[in-house]
mmCIF file of C-alpha atoms in Angstrom:
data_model
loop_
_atom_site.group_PDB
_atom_site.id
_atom_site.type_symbol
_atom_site.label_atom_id
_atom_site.label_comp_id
_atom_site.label_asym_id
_atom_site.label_seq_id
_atom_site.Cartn_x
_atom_site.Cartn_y
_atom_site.Cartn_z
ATOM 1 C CA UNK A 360 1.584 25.275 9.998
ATOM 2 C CA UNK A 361 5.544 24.184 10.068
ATOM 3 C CA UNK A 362 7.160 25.506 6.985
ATOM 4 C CA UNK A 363 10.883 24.267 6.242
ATOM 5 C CA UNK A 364 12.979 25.454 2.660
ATOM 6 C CA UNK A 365 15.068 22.870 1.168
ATOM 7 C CA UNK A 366 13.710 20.013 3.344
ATOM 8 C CA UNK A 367 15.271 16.735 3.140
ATOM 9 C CA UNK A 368 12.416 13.988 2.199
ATOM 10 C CA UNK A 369 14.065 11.038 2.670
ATOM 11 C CA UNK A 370 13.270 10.647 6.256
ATOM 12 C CA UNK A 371 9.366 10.878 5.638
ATOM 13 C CA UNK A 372 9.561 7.670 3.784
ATOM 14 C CA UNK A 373 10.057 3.918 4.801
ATOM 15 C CA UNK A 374 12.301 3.980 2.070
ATOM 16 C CA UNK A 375 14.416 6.642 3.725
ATOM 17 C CA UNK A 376 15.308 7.588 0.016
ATOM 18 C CA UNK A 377 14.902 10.584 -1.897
ATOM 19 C CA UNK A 378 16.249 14.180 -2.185
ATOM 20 C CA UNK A 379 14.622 17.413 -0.566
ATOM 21 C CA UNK A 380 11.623 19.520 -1.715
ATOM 22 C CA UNK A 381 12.050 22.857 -2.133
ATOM 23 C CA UNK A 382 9.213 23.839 0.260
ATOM 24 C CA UNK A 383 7.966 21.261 3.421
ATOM 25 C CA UNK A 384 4.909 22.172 4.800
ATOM 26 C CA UNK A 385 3.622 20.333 7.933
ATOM 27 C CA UNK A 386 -0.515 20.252 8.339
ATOM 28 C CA UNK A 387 -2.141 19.825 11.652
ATOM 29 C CA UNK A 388 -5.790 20.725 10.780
ATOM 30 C CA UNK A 389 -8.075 19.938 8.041
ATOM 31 C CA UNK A 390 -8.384 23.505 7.401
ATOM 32 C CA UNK A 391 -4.275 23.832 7.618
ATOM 33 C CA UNK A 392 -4.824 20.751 4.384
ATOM 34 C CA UNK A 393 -6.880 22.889 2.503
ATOM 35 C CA UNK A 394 -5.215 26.372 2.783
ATOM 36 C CA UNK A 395 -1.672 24.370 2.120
ATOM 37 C CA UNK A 396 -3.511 22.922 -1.318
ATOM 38 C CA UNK A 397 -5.471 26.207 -1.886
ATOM 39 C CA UNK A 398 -1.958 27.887 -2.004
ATOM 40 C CA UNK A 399 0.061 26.186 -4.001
ATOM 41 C CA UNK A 400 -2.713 25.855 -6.546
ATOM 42 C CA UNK A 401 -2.912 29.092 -6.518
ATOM 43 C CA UNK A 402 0.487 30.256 -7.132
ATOM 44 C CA UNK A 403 1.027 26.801 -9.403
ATOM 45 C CA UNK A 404 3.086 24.960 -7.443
ATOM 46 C CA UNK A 405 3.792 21.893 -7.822
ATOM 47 C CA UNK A 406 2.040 19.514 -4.925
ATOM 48 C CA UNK A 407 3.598 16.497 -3.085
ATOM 49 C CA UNK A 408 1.158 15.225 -0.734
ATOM 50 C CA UNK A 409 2.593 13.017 1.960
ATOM 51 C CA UNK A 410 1.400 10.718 4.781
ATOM 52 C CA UNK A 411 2.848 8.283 6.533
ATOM 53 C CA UNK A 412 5.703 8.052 3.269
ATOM 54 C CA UNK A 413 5.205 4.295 3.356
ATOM 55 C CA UNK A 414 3.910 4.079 -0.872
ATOM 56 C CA UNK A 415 7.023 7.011 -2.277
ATOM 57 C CA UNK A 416 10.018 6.220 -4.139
ATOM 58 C CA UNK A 417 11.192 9.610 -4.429
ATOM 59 C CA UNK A 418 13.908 10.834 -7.310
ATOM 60 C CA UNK A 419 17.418 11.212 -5.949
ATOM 61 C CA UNK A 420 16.854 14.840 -7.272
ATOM 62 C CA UNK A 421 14.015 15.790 -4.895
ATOM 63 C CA UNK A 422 10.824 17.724 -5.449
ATOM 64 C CA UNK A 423 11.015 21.078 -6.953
ATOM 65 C CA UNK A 424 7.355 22.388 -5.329
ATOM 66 C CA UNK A 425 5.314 22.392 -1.908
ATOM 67 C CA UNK A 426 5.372 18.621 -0.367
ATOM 68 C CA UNK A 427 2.664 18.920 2.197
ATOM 69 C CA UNK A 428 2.964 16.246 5.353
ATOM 70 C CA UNK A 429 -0.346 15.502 6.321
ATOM 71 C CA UNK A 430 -0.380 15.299 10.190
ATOM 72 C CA UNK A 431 -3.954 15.314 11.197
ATOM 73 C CA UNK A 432 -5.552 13.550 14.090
ATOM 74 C CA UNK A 433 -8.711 12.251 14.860
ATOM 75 C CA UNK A 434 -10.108 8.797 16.287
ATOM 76 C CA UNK A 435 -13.891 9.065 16.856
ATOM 77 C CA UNK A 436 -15.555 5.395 17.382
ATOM 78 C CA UNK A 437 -19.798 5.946 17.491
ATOM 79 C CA UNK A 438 -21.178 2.750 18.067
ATOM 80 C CA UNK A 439 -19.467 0.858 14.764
ATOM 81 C CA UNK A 440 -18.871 3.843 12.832
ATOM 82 C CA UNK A 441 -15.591 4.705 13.430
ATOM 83 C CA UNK A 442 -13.956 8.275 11.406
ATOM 84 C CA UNK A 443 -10.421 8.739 11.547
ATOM 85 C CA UNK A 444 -8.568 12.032 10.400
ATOM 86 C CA UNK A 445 -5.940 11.712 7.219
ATOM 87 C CA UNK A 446 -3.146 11.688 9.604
ATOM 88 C CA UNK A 447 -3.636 8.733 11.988
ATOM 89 C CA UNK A 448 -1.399 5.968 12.499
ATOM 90 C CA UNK A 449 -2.810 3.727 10.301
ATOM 91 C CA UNK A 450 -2.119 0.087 12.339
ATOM 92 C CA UNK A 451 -2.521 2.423 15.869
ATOM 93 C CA UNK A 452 -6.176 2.945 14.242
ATOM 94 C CA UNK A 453 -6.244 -0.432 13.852
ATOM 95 C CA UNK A 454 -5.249 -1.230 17.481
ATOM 96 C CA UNK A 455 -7.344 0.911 18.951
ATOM 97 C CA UNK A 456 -10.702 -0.668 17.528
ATOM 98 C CA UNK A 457 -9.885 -4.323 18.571
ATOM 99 C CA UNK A 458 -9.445 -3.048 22.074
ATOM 100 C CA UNK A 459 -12.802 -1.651 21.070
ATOM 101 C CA UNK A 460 -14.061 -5.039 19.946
ATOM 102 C CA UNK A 461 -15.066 -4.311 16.626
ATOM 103 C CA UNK A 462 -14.381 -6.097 13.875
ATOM 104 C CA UNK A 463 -13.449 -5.201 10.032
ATOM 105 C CA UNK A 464 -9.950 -4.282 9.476
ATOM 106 C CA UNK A 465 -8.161 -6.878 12.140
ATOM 107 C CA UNK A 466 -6.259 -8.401 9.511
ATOM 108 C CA UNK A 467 -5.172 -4.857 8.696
ATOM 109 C CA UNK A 468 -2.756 -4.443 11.222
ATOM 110 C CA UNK A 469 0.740 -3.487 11.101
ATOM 111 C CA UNK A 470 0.305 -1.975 7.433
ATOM 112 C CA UNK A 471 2.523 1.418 7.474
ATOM 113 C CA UNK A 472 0.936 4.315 6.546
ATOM 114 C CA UNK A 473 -1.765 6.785 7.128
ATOM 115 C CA UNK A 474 -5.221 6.674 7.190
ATOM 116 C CA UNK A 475 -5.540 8.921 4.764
ATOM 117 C CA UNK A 476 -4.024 6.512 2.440
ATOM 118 C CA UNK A 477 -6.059 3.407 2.778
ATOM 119 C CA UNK A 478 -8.911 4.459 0.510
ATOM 120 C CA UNK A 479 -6.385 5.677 -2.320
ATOM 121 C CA UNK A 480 -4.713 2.530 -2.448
ATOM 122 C CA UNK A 481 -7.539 0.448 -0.970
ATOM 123 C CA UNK A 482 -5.507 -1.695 0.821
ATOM 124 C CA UNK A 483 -5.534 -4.972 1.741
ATOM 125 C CA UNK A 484 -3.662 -7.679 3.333
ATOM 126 C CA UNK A 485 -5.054 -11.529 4.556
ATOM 127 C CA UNK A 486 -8.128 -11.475 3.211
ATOM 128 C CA UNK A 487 -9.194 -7.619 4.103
ATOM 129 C CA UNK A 488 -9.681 -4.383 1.915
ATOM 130 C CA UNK A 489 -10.821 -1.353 3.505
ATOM 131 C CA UNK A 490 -12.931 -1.315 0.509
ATOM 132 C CA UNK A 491 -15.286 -3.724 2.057
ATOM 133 C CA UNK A 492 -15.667 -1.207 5.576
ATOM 134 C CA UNK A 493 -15.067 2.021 3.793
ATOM 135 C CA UNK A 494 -18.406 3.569 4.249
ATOM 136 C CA UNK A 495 -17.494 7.447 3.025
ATOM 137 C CA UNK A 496 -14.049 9.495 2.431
ATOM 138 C CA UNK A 497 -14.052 12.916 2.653
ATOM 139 C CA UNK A 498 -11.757 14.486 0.474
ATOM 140 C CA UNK A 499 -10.760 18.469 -0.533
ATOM 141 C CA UNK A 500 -11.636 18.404 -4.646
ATOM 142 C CA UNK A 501 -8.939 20.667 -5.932
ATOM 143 C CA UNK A 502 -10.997 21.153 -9.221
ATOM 144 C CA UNK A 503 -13.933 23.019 -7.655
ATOM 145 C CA UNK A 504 -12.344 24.345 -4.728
ATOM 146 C CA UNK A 505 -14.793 22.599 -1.904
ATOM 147 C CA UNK A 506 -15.090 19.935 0.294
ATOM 148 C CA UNK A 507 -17.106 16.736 -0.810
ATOM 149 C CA UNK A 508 -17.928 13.577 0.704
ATOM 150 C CA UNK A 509 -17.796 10.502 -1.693
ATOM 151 C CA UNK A 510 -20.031 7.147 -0.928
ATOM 152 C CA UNK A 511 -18.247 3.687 -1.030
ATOM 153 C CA UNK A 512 -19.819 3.239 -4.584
ATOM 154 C CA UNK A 513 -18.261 6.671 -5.251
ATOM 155 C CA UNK A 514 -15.138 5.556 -4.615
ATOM 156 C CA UNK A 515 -14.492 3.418 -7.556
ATOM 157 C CA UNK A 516 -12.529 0.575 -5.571
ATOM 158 C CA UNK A 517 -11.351 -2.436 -7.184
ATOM 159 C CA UNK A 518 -7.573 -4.614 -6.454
ATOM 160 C CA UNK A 519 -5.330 -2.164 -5.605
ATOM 161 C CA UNK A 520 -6.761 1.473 -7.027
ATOM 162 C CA UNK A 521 -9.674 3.507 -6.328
ATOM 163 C CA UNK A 522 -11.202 7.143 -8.026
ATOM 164 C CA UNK A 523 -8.289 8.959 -5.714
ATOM 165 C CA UNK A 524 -5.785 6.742 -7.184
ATOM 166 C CA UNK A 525 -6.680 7.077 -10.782
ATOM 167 C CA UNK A 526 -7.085 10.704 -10.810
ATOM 168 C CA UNK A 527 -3.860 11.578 -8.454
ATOM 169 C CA UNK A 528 -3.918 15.253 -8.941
ATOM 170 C CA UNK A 529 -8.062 16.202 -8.049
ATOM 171 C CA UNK A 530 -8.201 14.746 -4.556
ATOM 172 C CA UNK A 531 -6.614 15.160 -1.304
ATOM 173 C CA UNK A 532 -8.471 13.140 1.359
ATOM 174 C CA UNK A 533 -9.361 14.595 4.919
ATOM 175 C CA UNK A 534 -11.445 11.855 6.550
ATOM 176 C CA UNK A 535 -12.271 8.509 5.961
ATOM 177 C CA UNK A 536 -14.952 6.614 7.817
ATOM 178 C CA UNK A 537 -15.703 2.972 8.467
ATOM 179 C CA UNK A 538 -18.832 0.662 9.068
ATOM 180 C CA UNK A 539 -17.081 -2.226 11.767
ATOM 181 C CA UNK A 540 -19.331 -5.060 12.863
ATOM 182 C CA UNK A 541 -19.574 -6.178 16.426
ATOM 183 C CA UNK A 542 -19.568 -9.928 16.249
ATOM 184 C CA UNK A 543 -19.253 -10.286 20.506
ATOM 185 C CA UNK A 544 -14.982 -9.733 20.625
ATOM 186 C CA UNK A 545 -15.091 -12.306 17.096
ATOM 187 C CA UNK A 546 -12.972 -11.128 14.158
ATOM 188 C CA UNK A 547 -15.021 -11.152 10.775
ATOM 189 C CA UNK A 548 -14.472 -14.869 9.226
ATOM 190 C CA UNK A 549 -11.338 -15.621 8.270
ATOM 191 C CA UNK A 550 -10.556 -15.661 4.721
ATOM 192 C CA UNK A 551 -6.925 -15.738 3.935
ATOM 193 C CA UNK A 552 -5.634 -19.691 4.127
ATOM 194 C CA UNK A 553 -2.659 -18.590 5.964
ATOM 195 C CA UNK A 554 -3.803 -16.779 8.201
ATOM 196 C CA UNK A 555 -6.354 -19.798 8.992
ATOM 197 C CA UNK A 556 -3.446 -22.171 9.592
ATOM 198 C CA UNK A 557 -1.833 -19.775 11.609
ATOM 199 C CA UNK A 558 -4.966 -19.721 14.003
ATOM 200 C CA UNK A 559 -5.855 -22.947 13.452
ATOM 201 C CA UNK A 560 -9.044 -22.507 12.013
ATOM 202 C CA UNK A 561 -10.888 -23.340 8.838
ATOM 203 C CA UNK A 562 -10.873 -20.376 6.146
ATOM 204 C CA UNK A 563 -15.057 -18.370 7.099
ATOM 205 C CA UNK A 564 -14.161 -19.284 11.022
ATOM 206 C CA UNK A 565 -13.984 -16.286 13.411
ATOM 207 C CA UNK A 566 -11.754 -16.180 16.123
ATOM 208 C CA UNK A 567 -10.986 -13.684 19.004
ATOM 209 C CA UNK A 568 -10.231 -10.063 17.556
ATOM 210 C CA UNK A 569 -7.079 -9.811 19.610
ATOM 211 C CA UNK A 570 -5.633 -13.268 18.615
ATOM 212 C CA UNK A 571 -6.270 -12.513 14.709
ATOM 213 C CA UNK A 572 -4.414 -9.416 15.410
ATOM 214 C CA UNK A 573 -1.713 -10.658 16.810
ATOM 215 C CA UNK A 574 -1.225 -13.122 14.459
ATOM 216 C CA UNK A 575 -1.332 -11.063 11.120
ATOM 217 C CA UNK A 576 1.099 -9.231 12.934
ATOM 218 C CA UNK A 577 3.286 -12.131 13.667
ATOM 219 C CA UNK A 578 3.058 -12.886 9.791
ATOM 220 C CA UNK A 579 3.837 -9.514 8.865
ATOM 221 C CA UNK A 580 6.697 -9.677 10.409
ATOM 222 C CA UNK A 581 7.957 -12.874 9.222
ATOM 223 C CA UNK A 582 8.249 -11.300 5.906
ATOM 224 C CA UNK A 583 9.787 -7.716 6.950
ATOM 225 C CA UNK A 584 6.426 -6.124 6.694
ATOM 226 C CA UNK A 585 6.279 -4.592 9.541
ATOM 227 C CA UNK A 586 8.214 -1.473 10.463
ATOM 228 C CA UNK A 587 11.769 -1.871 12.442
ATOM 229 C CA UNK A 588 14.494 0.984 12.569
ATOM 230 C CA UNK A 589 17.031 -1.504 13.168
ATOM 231 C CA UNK A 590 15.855 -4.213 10.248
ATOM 232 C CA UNK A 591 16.761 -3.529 7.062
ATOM 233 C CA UNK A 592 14.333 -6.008 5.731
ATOM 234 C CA UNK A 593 11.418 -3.370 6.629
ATOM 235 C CA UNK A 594 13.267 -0.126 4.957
ATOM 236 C CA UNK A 595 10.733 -0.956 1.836
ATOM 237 C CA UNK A 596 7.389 0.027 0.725
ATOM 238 C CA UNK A 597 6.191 -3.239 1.982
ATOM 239 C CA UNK A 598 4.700 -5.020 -1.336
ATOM 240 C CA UNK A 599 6.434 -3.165 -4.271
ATOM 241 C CA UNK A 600 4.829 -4.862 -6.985
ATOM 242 C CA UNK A 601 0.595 -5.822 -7.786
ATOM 243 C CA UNK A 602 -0.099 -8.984 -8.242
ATOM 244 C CA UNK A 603 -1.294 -9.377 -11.981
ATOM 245 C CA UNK A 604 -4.767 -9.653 -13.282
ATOM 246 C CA UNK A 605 -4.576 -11.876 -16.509
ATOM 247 C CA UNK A 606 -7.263 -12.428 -19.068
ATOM 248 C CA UNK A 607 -7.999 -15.829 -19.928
ATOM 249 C CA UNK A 608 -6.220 -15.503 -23.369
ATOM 250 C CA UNK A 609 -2.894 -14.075 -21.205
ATOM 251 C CA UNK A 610 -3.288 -16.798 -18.381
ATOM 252 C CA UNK A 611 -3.077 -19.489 -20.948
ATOM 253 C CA UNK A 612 -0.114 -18.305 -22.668
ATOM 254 C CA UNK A 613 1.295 -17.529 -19.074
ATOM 255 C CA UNK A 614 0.581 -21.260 -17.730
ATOM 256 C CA UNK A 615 2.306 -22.326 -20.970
ATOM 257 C CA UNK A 616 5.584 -20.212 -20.408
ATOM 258 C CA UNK A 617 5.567 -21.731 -16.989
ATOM 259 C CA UNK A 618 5.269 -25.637 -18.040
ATOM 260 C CA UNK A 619 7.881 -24.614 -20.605
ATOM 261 C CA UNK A 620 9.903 -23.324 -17.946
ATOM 262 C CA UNK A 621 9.644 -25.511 -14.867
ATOM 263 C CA UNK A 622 7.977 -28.824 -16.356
ATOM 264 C CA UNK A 623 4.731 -29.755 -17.324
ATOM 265 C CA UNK A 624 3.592 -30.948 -13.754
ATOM 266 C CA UNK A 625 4.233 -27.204 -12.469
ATOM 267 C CA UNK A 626 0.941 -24.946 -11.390
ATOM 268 C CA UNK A 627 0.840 -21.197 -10.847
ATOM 269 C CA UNK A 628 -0.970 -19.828 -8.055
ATOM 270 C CA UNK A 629 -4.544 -18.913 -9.423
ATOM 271 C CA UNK A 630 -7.337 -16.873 -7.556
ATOM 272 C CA UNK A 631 -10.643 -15.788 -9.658
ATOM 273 C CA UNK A 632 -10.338 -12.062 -10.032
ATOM 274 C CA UNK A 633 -13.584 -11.470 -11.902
ATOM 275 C CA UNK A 634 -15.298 -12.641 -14.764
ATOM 276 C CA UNK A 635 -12.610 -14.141 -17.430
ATOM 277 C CA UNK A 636 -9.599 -13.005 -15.246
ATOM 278 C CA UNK A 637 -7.321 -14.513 -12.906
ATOM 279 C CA UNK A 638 -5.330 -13.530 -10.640
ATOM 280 C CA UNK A 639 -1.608 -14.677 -9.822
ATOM 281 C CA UNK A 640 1.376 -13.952 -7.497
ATOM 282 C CA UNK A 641 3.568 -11.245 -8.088
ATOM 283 C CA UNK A 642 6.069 -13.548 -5.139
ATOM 284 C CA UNK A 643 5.989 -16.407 -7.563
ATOM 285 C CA UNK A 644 6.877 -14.918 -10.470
ATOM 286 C CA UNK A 645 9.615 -13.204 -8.703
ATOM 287 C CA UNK A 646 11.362 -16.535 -7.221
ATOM 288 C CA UNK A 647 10.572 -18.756 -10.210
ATOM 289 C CA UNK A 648 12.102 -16.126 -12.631
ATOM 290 C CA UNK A 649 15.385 -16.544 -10.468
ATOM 291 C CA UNK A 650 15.407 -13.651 -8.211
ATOM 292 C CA UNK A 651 15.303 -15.102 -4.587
ATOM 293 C CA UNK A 652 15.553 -13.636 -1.097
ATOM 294 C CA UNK A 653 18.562 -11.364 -0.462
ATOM 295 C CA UNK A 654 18.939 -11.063 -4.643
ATOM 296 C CA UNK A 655 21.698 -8.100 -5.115
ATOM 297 C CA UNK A 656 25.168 -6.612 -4.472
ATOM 298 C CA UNK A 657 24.128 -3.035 -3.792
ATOM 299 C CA UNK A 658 22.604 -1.237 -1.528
ATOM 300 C CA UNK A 659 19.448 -2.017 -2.527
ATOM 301 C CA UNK A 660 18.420 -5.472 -2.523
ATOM 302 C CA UNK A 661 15.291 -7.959 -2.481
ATOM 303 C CA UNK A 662 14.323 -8.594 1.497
ATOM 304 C CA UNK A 663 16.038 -12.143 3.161
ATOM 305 C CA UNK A 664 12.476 -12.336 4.493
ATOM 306 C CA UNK A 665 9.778 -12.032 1.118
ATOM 307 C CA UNK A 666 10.606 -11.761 -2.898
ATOM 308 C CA UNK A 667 8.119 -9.146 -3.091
ATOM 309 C CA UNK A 668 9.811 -6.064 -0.965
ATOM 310 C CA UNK A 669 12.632 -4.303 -2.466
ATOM 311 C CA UNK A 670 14.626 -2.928 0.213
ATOM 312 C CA UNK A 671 17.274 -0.459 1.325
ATOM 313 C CA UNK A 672 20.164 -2.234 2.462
ATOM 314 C CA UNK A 673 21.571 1.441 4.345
ATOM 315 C CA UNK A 674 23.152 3.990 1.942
ATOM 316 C CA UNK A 675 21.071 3.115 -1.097
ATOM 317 C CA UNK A 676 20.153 6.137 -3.686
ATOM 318 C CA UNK A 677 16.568 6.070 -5.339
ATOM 319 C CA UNK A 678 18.487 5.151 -8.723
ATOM 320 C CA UNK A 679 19.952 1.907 -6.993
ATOM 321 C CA UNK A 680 15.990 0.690 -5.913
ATOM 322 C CA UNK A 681 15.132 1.589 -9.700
ATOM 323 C CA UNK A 682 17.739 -0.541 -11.195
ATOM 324 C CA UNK A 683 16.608 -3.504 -8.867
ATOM 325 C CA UNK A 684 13.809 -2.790 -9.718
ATOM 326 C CA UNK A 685 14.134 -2.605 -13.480
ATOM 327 C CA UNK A 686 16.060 -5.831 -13.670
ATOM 328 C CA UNK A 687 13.220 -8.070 -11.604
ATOM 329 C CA UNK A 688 10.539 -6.452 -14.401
ATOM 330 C CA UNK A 689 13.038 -7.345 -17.242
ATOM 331 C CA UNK A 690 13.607 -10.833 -15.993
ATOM 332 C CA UNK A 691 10.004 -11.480 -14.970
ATOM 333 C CA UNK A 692 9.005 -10.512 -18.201
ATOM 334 C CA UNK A 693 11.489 -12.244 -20.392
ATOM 335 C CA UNK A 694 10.995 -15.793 -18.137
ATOM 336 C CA UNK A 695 7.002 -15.642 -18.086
ATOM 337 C CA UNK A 696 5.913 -13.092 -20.438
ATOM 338 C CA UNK A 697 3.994 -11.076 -17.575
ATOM 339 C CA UNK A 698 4.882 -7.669 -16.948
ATOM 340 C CA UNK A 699 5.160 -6.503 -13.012
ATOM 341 C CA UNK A 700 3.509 -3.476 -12.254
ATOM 342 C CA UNK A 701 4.892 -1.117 -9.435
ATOM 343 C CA UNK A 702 2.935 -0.920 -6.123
ATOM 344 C CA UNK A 703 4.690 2.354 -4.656
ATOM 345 C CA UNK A 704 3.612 5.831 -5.894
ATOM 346 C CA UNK A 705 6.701 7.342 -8.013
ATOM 347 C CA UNK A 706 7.488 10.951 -7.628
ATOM 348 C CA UNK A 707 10.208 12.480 -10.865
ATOM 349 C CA UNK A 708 10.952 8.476 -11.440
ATOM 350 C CA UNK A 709 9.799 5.878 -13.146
ATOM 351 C CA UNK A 710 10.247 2.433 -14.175
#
């Protein structure tokens, strides 16, 4: 294992914010994970666990502990079954089984990241959630000390959050493993209505894997989502606010707000999300509550390209992204009477 004292953080993370940890520990194995965890639990140190640093906003102050980089790798395609270690390239995984022809997590490409991380967040993009291809996640349990290997069911997925999500400090995944289809070089049908117009297809139409690849990735990048030293617009954590889940009792006060606001003719966007709840955009609320592309004077600013990616105009501190951040909550809240949840993982911040 690399070990490095007083380790500056900021250039782990898309962000490329944050101050040092007191102790940087680089992991290469599995077993290099666990001793790293087993350690610092041990001694009671605090833990930073970090992948591909594409989900931190990280205090200005840094981390006083052991932030452990998790660079495993592993890419081991049986039939459909594909297992990747914690530490692969998340959209080179991604690559690498549409060469294969196998279908599943196409629409998944060009998401930053780790492996590793896909489960925790269950992440999705154009009408795919690992969730749906997630098959088992091995994980170390910190609270008995062994290895365990957790079923989909197990996992406890649902928009945005999982079991590893909602109990941060007890997991630390190793593996995760996937159950692709082989649909003859097809994608899986096509769910996301953009991404259908892009192809030129109906939404449930499958198209070449390559060509719904390419053109998630073309979307992507349209917005700033996917990663560019040179653009500013991708020095983000991508989407840094959920889209909310409203009751019915809170989407009818929330459609009100918005006739009161923009005229009775105007519609939020509304998905089903579940029995008596509805889903709407986080975008939407954004722009309608008056914070556009490019909003800011700082350093940290919303992208030119999408309302939903804060973004680090060069020379920003974690304190500047909070601030934006605060004010789009504040004003979200005060035009529409929804509260914006935060996307990104905060480490000795909050909103």
């Amino acid at each position: 294992m690399q070990e490095l004292h007083d380790a500056p953080l900021a250039p782990l993370t898309t962000f490329r914010l944050g101050g040092p940890a007191t102790r940087l520990v680089t992991a290469t194995t599995d077993a290099e994970v666990i001793a790293a965890v087993r350690a610092a639990d041990d001694s009671g140190t605090p833990l930073l666990v970090i992948g591909g640093g594409s989900n931190l906003v990280i205090s200005d102050k840094g981390f006083d502990g052991t932030a452990l980089r998790i660079a495993t790798t592993g890419f081991e395609l049986r039939g459909t079954t594909l297992e990747l270690a914690a530490g692969e390239v998340w959209t080179d995984a991604v690559a690498r089984t549409v060469e294969g022809g196998l279908a599943g997590i196409e629409c998944l490409a060009g998401i930053p990241g780790s492996a590793g991380a896909t489960p925790i967040q269950n992440v999705g993009a154009y009408g795919q959630e690992v969730s749906s291809t997630v098959t088992e996640v091995v994980a170390y349990d910190r609270r008995t000390g062994g290895t365990v290997t957790l079923a989909n069911e197990e996992c406890a997925f649902s928009y945005r959050h999982s079991r590893f999500k909602g109990d941060p400090e007890r997991y630390v995944v190793l593996r995760v493993r996937f159950g692709l289809e082989d649909a003859g070089g097809l994608s899986a049908p096509v769910r996301y209505a953009e991404a259908a117009r892009a192809l030129g297809v109906e939404p449930g139409d499958r198209v070449p894997l390559a060509d719904a690849r390419e053109t998630v990735l073309k979307l992507r990048a349209g917005k700033g989502m996917v990663l560019d030293p040179e653009d500013h617009d991708t020095w983000s954590a991508g989407s840094f606010f959920t889209n909310p889940i409203l009751t019915d009792e809170q989407f009818a006060a929330f459609h009100a707000r918005v006739r009161e606001r923009l005229g009775d003719a105007a519609e939020p966007p509304a998905y089903p999300a579940g029995q008596g709840r509805t889903k709407t955009s986080a975008a939407w609320l954004i722009d309608k509550a008056g914070f556009t592309k490019g909003y800011g004077s700082g350093a940290a600013r919303i992208s030119t390209k999408h309302t939903l990616a804060l973004t680090n105009r060069g020379g920003a501190t974690t304190e500047d992204l909070l601030e934006l951040a605060r004010e789009v909550v504040a004003g979200v809240r005060k035009a529409f009477g929804v509260t914006l949840v935060n996307e990104p993982v905060t480490v000795g911040v909050s909103l």
